[in-house]
Coordinates of C-alpha atoms in Angstrom, one line a residue:
Chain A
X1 CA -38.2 -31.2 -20.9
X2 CA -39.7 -29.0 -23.3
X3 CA -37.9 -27.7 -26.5
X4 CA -37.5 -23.7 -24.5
X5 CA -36.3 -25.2 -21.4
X6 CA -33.6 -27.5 -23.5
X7 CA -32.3 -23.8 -25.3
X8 CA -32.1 -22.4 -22.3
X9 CA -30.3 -25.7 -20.6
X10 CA -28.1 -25.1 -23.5
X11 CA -27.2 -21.1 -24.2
X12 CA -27.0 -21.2 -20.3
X13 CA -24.4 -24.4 -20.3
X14 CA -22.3 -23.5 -23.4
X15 CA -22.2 -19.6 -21.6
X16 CA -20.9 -21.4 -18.8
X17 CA -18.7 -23.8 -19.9
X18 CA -17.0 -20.6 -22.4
X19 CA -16.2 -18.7 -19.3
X20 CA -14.6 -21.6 -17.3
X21 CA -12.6 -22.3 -20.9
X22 CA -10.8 -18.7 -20.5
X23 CA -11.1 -18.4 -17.1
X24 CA -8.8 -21.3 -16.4
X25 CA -6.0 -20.5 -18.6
X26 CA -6.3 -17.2 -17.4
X27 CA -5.3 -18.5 -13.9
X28 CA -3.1 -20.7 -14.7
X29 CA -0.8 -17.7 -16.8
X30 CA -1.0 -15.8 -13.5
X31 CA 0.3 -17.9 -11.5
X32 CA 3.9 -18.4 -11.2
X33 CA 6.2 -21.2 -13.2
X34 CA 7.6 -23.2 -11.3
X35 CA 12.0 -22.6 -11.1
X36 CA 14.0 -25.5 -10.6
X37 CA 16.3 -24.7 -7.5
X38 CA 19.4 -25.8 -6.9
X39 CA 19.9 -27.1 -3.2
X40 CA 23.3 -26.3 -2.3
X41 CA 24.1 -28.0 1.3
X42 CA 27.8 -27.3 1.4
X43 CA 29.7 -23.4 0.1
X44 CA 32.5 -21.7 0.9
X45 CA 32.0 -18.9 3.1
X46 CA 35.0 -17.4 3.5
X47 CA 39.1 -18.0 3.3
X48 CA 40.6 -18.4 6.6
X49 CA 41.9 -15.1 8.1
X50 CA 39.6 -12.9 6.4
X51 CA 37.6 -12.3 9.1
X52 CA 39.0 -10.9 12.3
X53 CA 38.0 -11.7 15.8
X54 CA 34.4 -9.6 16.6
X55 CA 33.3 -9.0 13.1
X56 CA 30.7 -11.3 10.7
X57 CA 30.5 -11.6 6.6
X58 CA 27.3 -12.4 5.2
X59 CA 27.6 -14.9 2.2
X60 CA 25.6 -16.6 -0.2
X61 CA 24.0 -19.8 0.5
X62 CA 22.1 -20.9 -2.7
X63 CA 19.3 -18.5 -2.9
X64 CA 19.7 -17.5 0.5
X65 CA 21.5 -15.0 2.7
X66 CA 23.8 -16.9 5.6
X67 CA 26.1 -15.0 8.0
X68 CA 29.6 -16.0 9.1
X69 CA 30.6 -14.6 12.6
X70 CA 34.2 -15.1 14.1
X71 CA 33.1 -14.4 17.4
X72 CA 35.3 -11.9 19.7
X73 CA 36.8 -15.4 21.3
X74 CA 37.9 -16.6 17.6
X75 CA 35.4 -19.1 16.8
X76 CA 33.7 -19.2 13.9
X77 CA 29.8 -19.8 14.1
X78 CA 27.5 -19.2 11.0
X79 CA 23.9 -19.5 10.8
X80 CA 21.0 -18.7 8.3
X81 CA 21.1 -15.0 7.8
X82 CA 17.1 -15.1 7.4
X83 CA 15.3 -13.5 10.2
X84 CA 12.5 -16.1 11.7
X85 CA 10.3 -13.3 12.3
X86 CA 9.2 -11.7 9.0
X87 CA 12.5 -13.0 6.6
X88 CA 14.8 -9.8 7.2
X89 CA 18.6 -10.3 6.7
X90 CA 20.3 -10.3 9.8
X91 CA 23.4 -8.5 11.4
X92 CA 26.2 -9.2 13.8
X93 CA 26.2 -6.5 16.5
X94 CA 29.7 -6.0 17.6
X95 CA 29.1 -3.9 20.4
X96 CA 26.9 -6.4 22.0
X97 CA 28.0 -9.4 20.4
X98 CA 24.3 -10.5 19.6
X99 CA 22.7 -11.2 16.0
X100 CA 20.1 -7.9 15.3
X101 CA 17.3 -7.8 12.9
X102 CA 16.9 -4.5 11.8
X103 CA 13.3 -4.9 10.7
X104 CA 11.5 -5.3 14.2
X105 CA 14.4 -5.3 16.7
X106 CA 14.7 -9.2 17.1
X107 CA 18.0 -10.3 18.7
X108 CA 19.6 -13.2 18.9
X109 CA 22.3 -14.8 20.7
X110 CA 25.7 -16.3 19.1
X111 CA 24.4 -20.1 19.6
X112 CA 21.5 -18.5 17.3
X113 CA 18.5 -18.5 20.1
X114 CA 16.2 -15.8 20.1
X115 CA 16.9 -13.3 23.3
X116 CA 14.1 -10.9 22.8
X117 CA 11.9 -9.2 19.9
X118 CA 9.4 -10.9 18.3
X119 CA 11.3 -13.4 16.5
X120 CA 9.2 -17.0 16.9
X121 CA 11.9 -19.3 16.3
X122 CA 15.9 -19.4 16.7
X123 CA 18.2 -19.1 13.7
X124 CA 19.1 -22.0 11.1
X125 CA 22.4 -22.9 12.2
X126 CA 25.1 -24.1 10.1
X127 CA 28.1 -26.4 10.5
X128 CA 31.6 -24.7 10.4
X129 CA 34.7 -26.5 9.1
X130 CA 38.3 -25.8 7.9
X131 CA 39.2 -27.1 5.1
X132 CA 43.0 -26.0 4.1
X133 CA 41.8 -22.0 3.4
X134 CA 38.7 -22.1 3.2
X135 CA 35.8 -21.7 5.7
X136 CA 33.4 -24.2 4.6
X137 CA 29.8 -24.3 5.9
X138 CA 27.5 -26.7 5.1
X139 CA 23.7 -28.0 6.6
X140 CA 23.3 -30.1 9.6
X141 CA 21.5 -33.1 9.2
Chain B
X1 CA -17.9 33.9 -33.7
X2 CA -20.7 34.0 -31.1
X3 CA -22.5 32.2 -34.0
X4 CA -20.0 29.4 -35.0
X5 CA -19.5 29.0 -31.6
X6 CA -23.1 28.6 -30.6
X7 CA -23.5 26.2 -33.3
X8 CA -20.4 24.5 -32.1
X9 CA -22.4 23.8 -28.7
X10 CA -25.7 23.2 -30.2
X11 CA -23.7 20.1 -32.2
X12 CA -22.1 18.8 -28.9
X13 CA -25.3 19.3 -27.3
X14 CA -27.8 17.1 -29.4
X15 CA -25.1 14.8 -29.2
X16 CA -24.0 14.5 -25.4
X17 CA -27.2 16.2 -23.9
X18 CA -24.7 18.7 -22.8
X19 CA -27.2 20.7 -21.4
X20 CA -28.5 18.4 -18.9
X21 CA -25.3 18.1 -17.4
X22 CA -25.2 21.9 -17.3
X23 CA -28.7 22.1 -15.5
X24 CA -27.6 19.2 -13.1
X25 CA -24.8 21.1 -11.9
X26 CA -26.7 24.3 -11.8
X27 CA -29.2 22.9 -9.5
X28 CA -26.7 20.6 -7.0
X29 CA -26.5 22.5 -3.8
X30 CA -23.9 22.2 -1.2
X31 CA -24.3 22.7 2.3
X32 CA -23.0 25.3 4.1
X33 CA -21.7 25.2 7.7
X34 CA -19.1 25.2 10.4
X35 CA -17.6 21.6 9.1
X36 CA -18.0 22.7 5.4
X37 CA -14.3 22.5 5.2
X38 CA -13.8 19.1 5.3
X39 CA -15.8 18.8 2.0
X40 CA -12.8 19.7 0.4
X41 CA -11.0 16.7 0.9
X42 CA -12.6 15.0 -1.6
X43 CA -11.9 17.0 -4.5
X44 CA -8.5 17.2 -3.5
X45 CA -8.0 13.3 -3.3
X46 CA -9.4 13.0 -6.5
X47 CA -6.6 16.0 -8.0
X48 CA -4.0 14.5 -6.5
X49 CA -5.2 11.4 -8.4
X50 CA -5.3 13.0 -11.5
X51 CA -1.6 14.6 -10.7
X52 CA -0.3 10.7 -10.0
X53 CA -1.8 9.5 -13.3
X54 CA -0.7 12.5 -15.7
X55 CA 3.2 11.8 -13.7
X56 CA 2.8 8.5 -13.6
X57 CA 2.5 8.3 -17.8
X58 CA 5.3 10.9 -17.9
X59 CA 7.6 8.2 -16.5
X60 CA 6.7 5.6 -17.9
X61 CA 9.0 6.5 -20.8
X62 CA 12.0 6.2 -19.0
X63 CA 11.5 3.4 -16.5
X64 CA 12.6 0.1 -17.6
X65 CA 11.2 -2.6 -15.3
X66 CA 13.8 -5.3 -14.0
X67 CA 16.2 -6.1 -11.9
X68 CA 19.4 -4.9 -13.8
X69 CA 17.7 -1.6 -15.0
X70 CA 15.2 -0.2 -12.2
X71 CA 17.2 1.7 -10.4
X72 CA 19.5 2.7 -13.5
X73 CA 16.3 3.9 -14.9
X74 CA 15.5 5.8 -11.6
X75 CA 19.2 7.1 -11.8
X76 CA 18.3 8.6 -15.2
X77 CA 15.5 9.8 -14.7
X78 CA 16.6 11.5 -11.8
X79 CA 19.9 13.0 -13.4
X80 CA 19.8 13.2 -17.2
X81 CA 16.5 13.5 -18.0
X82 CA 15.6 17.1 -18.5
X83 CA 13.4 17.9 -15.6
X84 CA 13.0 14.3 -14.6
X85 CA 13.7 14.7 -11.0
X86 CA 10.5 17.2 -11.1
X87 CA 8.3 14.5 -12.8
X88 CA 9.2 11.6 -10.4
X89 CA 9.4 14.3 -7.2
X90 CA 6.3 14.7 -7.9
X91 CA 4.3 11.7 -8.1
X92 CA 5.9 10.3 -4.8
X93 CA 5.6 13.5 -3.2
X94 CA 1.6 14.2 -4.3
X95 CA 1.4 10.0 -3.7
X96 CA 2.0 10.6 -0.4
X97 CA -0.1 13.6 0.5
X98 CA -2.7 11.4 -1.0
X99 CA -2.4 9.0 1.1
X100 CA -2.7 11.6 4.4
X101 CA -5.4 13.1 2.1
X102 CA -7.4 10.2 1.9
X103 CA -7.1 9.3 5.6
X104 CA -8.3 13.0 6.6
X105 CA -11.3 12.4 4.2
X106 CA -12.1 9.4 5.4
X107 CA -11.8 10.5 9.0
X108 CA -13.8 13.6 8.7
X109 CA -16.7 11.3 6.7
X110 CA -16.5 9.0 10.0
X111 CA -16.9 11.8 13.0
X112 CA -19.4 13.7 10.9
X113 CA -21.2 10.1 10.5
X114 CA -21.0 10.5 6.5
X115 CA -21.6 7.0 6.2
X116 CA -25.0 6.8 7.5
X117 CA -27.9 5.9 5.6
X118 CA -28.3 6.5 2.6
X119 CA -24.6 6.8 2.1
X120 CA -23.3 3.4 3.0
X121 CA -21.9 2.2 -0.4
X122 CA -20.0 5.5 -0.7
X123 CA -18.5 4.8 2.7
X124 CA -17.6 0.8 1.4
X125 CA -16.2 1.7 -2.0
X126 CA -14.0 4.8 -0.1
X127 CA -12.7 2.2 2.6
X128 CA -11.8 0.4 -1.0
X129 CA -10.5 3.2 -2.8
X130 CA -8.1 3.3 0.7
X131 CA -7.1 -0.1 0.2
X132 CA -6.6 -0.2 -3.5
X133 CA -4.3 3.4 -2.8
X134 CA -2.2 1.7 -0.2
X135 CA -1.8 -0.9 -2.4
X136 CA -0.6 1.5 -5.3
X137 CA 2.2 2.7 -2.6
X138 CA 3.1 -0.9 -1.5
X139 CA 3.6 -1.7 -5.5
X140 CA 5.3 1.6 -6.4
X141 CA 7.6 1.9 -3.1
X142 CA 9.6 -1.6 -4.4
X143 CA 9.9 -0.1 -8.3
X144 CA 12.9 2.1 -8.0
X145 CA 14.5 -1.4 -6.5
X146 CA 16.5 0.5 -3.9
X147 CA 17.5 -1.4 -0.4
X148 CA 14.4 -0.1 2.0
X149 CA 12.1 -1.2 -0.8
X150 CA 13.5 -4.3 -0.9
X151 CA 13.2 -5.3 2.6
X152 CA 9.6 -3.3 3.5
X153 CA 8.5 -5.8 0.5
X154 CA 10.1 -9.1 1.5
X155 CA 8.4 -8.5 5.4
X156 CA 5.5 -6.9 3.6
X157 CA 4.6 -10.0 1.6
X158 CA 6.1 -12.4 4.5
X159 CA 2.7 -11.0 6.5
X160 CA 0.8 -12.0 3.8
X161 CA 2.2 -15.2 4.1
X162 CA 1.6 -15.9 7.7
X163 CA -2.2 -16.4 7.2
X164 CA -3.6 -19.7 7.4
X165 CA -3.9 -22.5 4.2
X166 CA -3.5 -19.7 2.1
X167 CA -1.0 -17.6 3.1
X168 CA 2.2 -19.2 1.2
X169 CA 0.1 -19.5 -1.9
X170 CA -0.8 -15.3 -1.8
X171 CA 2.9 -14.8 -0.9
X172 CA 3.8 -16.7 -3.9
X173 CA 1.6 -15.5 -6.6
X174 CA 2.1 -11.7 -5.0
X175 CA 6.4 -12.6 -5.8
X176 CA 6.4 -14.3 -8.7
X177 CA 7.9 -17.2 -6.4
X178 CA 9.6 -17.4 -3.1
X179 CA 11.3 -14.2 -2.6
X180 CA 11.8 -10.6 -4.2
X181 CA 13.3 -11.3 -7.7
X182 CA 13.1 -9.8 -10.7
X183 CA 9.5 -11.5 -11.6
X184 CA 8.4 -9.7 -7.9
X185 CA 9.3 -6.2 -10.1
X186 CA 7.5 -7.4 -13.3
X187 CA 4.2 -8.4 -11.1
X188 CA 4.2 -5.5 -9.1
X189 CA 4.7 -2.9 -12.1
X190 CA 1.5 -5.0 -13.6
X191 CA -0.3 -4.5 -10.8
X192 CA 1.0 -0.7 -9.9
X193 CA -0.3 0.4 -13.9
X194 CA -2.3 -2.3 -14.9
X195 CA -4.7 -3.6 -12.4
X196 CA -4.9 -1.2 -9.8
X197 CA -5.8 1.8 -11.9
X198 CA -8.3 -0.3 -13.8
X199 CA -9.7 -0.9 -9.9
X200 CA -9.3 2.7 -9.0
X201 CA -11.3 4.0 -11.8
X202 CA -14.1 1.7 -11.4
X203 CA -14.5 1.9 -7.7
X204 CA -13.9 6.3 -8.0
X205 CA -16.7 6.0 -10.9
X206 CA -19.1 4.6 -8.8
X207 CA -17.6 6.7 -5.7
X208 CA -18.1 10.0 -7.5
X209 CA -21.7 8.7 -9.1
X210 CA -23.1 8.0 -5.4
X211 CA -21.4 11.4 -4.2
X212 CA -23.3 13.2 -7.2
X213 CA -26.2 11.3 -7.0
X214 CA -26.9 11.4 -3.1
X215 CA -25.3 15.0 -2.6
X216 CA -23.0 15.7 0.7
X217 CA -24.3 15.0 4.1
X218 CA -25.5 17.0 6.8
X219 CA -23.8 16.8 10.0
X220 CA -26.5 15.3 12.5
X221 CA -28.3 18.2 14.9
X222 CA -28.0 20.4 12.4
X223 CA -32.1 21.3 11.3
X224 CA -33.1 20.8 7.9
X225 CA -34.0 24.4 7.7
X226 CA -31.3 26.2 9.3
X227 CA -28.6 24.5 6.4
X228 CA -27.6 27.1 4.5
X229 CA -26.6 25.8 1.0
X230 CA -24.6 27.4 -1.6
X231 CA -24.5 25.5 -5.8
X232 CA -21.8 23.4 -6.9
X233 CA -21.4 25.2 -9.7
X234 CA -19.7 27.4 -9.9
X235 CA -19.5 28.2 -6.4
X236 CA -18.5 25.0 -4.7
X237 CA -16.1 24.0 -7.8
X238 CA -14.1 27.4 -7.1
X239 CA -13.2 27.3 -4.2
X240 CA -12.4 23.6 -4.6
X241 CA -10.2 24.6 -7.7
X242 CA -8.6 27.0 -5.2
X243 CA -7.4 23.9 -3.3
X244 CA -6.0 22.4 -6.1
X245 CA -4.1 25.0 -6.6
X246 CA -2.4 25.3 -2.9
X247 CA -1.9 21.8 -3.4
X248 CA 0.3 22.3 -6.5
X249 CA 2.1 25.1 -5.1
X250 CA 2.9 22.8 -1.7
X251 CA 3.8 19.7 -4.2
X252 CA 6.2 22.2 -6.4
X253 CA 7.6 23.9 -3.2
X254 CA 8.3 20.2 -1.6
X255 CA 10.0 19.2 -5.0
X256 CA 12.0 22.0 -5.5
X257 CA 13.3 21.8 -1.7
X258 CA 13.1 18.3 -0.8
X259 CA 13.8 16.1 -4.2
X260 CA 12.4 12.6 -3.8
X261 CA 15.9 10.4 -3.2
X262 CA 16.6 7.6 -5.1
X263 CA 18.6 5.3 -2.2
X264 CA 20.9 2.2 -2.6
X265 CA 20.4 0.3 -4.9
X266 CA 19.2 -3.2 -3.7
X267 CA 21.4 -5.9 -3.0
X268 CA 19.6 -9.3 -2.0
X269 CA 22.6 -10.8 -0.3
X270 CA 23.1 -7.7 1.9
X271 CA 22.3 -7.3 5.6
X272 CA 18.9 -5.0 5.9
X273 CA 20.2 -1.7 7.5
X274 CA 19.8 -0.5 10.6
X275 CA 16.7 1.9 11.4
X276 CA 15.0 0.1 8.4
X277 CA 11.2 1.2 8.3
X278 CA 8.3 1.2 6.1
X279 CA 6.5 4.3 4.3
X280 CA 4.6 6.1 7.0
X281 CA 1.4 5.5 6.1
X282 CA 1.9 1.7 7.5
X283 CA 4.3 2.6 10.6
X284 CA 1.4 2.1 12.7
X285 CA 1.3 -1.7 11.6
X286 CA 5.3 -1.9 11.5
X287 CA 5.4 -0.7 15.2
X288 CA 2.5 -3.0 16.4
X289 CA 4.6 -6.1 14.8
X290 CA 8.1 -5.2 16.7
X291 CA 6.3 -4.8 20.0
X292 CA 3.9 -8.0 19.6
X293 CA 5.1 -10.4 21.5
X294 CA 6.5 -13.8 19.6
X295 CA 3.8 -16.5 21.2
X296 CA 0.5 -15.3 22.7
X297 CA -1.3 -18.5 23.9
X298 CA 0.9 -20.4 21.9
X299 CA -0.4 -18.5 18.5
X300 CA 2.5 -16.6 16.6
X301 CA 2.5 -12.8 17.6
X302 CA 2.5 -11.7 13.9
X303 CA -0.5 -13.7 13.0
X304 CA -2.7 -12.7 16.0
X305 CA -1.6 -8.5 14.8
X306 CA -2.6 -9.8 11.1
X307 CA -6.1 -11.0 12.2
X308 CA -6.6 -7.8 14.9
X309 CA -6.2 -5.6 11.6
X310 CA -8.3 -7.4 9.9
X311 CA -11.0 -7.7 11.5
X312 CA -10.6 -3.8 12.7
X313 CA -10.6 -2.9 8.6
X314 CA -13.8 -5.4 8.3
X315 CA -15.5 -3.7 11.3
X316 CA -14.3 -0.2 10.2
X317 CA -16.0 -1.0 6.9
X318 CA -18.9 -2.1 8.1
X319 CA -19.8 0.7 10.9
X320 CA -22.8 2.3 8.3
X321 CA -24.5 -1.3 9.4
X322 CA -23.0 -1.1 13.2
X323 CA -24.4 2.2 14.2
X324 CA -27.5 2.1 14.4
X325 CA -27.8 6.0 15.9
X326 CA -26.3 7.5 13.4
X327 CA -28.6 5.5 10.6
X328 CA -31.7 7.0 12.7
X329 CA -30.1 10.7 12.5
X330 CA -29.0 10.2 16.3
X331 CA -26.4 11.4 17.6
X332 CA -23.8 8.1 18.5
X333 CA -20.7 8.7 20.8
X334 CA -19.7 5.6 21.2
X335 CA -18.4 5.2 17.8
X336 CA -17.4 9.2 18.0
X337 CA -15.2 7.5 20.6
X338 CA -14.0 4.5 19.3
X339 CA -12.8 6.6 16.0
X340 CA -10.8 8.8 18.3
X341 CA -9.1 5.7 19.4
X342 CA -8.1 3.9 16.3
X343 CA -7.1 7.6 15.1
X344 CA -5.3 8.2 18.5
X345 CA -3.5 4.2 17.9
X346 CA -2.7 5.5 14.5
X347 CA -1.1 8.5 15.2
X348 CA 0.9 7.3 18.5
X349 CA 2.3 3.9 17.2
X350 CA 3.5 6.2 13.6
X351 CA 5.5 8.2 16.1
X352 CA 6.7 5.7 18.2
X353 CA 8.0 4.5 14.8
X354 CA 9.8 8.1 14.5
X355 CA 10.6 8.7 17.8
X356 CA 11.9 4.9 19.2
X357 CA 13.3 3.1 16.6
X358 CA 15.0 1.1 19.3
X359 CA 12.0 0.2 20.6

């Protein structure tokens, strides 16, 4: 290697080697930090009574939206309020007694299984318990 | 005077060559014909870019950026500030018409086969002036924080997110994490000020520079020597200015009548309302999602509507390259045709939007 060839090696290496120096901590700043989350597997939803027979109450699960629905029967079904098509929050239609996403028309039926729309997947179900007042709901599994 | 003034320019004018620009502007013809009127559009997308800029600095002294002050600042704005609702009125108002402004330009530039030869980079860096402009109304539509902007952005970002490998990794670094938070607001104000302008005006540069450089084109058919042309200055820039002008008044009549509204403020844990729909400039991708169906061949519904846009923007972008006709000064229905259709899918699948939200 002659002594213009080495300078060049060099100028052209050290030119290289400066922009990978900013452009990694560049990248790394943009993306986001990481947030420690809380996994909450068990809330209380709602106190007993509070919802009457045909109506719903959408609650807070952790981060995440979940619906209660005390169906027109009395029995109290909840689900993940997330829509499985593009992450809407969901509604309890009374009239028809279905689940609606508002978004792109995706329904759903009270045992959380999608009846038409483009929905790919049914509804994350929850499990519903009394416990003295309170409507507790908490993950299967 | 005359004097002080003359020396006045004759300082510029060593200085900036001023008088080359002059004589430039002097000599650039237009041409003149029965589809003159769409050169227009042009002119008045770049005016109503001036308009969001010169707004858009206006308010940034009032608007506050998070999750517990957005929408108070949009409140504020709206009510206290003196003649606040007129400043914020009109950049969404003159944001939207620049949107339909930039379609109708771009639309014209395809059936009068703009993009041929030697005009193919202004064709590429339009179709990404058309992207970097939606993405200036996808950013700006969540900043007042209100419920509809909420949602459009969640499912907006959630596409994102169906692609392949890296689809939860754009959805993340697009949020600031997993879902629509405060850090979504912070990124998206960065992006709405910061990098997209920065984009804009180096893409528009080089836009404008090819446009000045290359001159307008000639509808195809029409002989070199039966073109009538007319200069760009001062002719051409007059009765451009004159549509800048009907473009304000329509802007100031629209704000005065129809004050941008501000909505409900956003409420994560709330049910998305019913009738919920995106700004209407992407209704025609909102529709196509709600009537895809869920599997096709097993393959999600979303992500095969995802990839058919996709590849229609890469194909639209490329057409200079596709039609070869037109790049030989022939005339080429086919892709005459297959613009009516795309512009015919546009228009029909934004009204069914509109007209069948129960669709």
């Amino acid at each position: 290697m002659n002594r213009r060839k080495f300078i060049d090696l060099f100028l052209g290496g050290s030119l290289i080697g400066t922009f990978i120096a900013f452009l990694y901590p560049t990248i790394s700043y943009l993306l986001p930090t990481k947030q420690i989350e809380v996994v909450i597997k068990k809330i209380t939803a709602a106190r007993l009574g509070e919802l009457a027979p045909n109506t719903s109450k959408i609650f807070k699960f952790g981060t995440s939206p979940g619906i209660l629905i005390n169906t027109s029967d009395g029995e109290l079904r909840a689900f993940s309020a997330i829509c499985t098509h593009l992450t809407c929050t969901v509604i309890y239609e009374e009239d028809t007694g279905t689940i609606l996403c508002p978004c792109h028309n995706g329904r759903f039926d009270l045992g959380g299984n999608v009846v038409s729309g483009p929905p790919p997947a049914p509804l994350e179900s929850y499990n519903v318990e009394i416990s003295g007042e309170d409507i507790v709901v908490s993950k299967k599994g | 005077m005359k004097n002080i003034l003359q020396s006045i320019y004759s300082y510029l004018d060593s200085r900036f060559m001023l008088s080359g620009l002059i004589q430039f502007a002097k000599k650039k013809k237009v041409p003149e014909h029965k589809h003159s009127f769409w050169y227009y559009f042009g002119g008045i997308c770049l005016f109503l870019f001036i308009l969001q800029v010169l707004t858009g600095i206006l308010l940034l002294l009032y608007y506050s950026p998070s999750v517990n002050s957005a929408h108070e600042s949009i409140i504020f704005i709206m009510s206290q500030v003196k003649f606040g609702w007129l400043m914020r009125s009109v950049h969404s108002w003159s944001a939207n018409i620049l949107i339909a402004a930039i379609f109708i330009h771009m639309f014209s530039s395809f059936f009068l086969k703009a993009y041929r030869s030697p005009r193919e980079l202004t064709w590429i860096t339009g179709f990404f002036l058309l992207l970097v402009f939606l993405a200036f109304g996808f950013s700006g539509y969540l900043l007042p924080w209100n419920e509809l902007s909420f949602f459009a952005t969640r499912v907006g970002t959630d596409i994102a997110g169906t692609l392949p490998l890296i689809g939860k990794h754009i959805k993340t670094f697009i949020l600031g994490g997993t879902d629509v938070t405060g850090a979504t607001i912070s990124r998206f104000f960065w992006l709405h000020i910061g990098i997209l302008p920065l984009l804009t005006v180096m893409i528009l540069g080089i836009h404008v520079l090819l446009v000045q450089t290359l001159g307008m084109s000639k509808p195809i058919g029409i002989p070199e020597n039966k073109v009538k042309e007319v200069p760009f200055f001062p002719n051409f820039i007059l009765k451009d200015s004159l549509g800048w002008m009907l473009m304000l008044a329509i802007i100031g009549v629209l704000c005065v009548f129809f004050p941008w509204e501000i909505g409900q403020k956003a409420d994560p844990f709330a049910a998305t309302p019913i009738g919920i729909k995106p700004e209407w400039y992407f209704c025609f991708m909102f529709s196509t999602l709600k009537i895809i169906p869920a599997h096709i061949f097993s393959i999600e519904g979303e992500m095969i509507a995802l990839f058919g846009f996709m590849i229609g923007g890469l194909l639209w972008m490329l057409v200079p390259f596709l039609d070869r006709n037109a790049a030989k000064e022939r005339r080429s229905p086919f892709f005459s045709v297959m613009g009516w259709i795309v512009l015919l899918y546009i228009v029909v699948m934004t009204a069914v939007t509109y007209l069948l939200p129960g669709l």
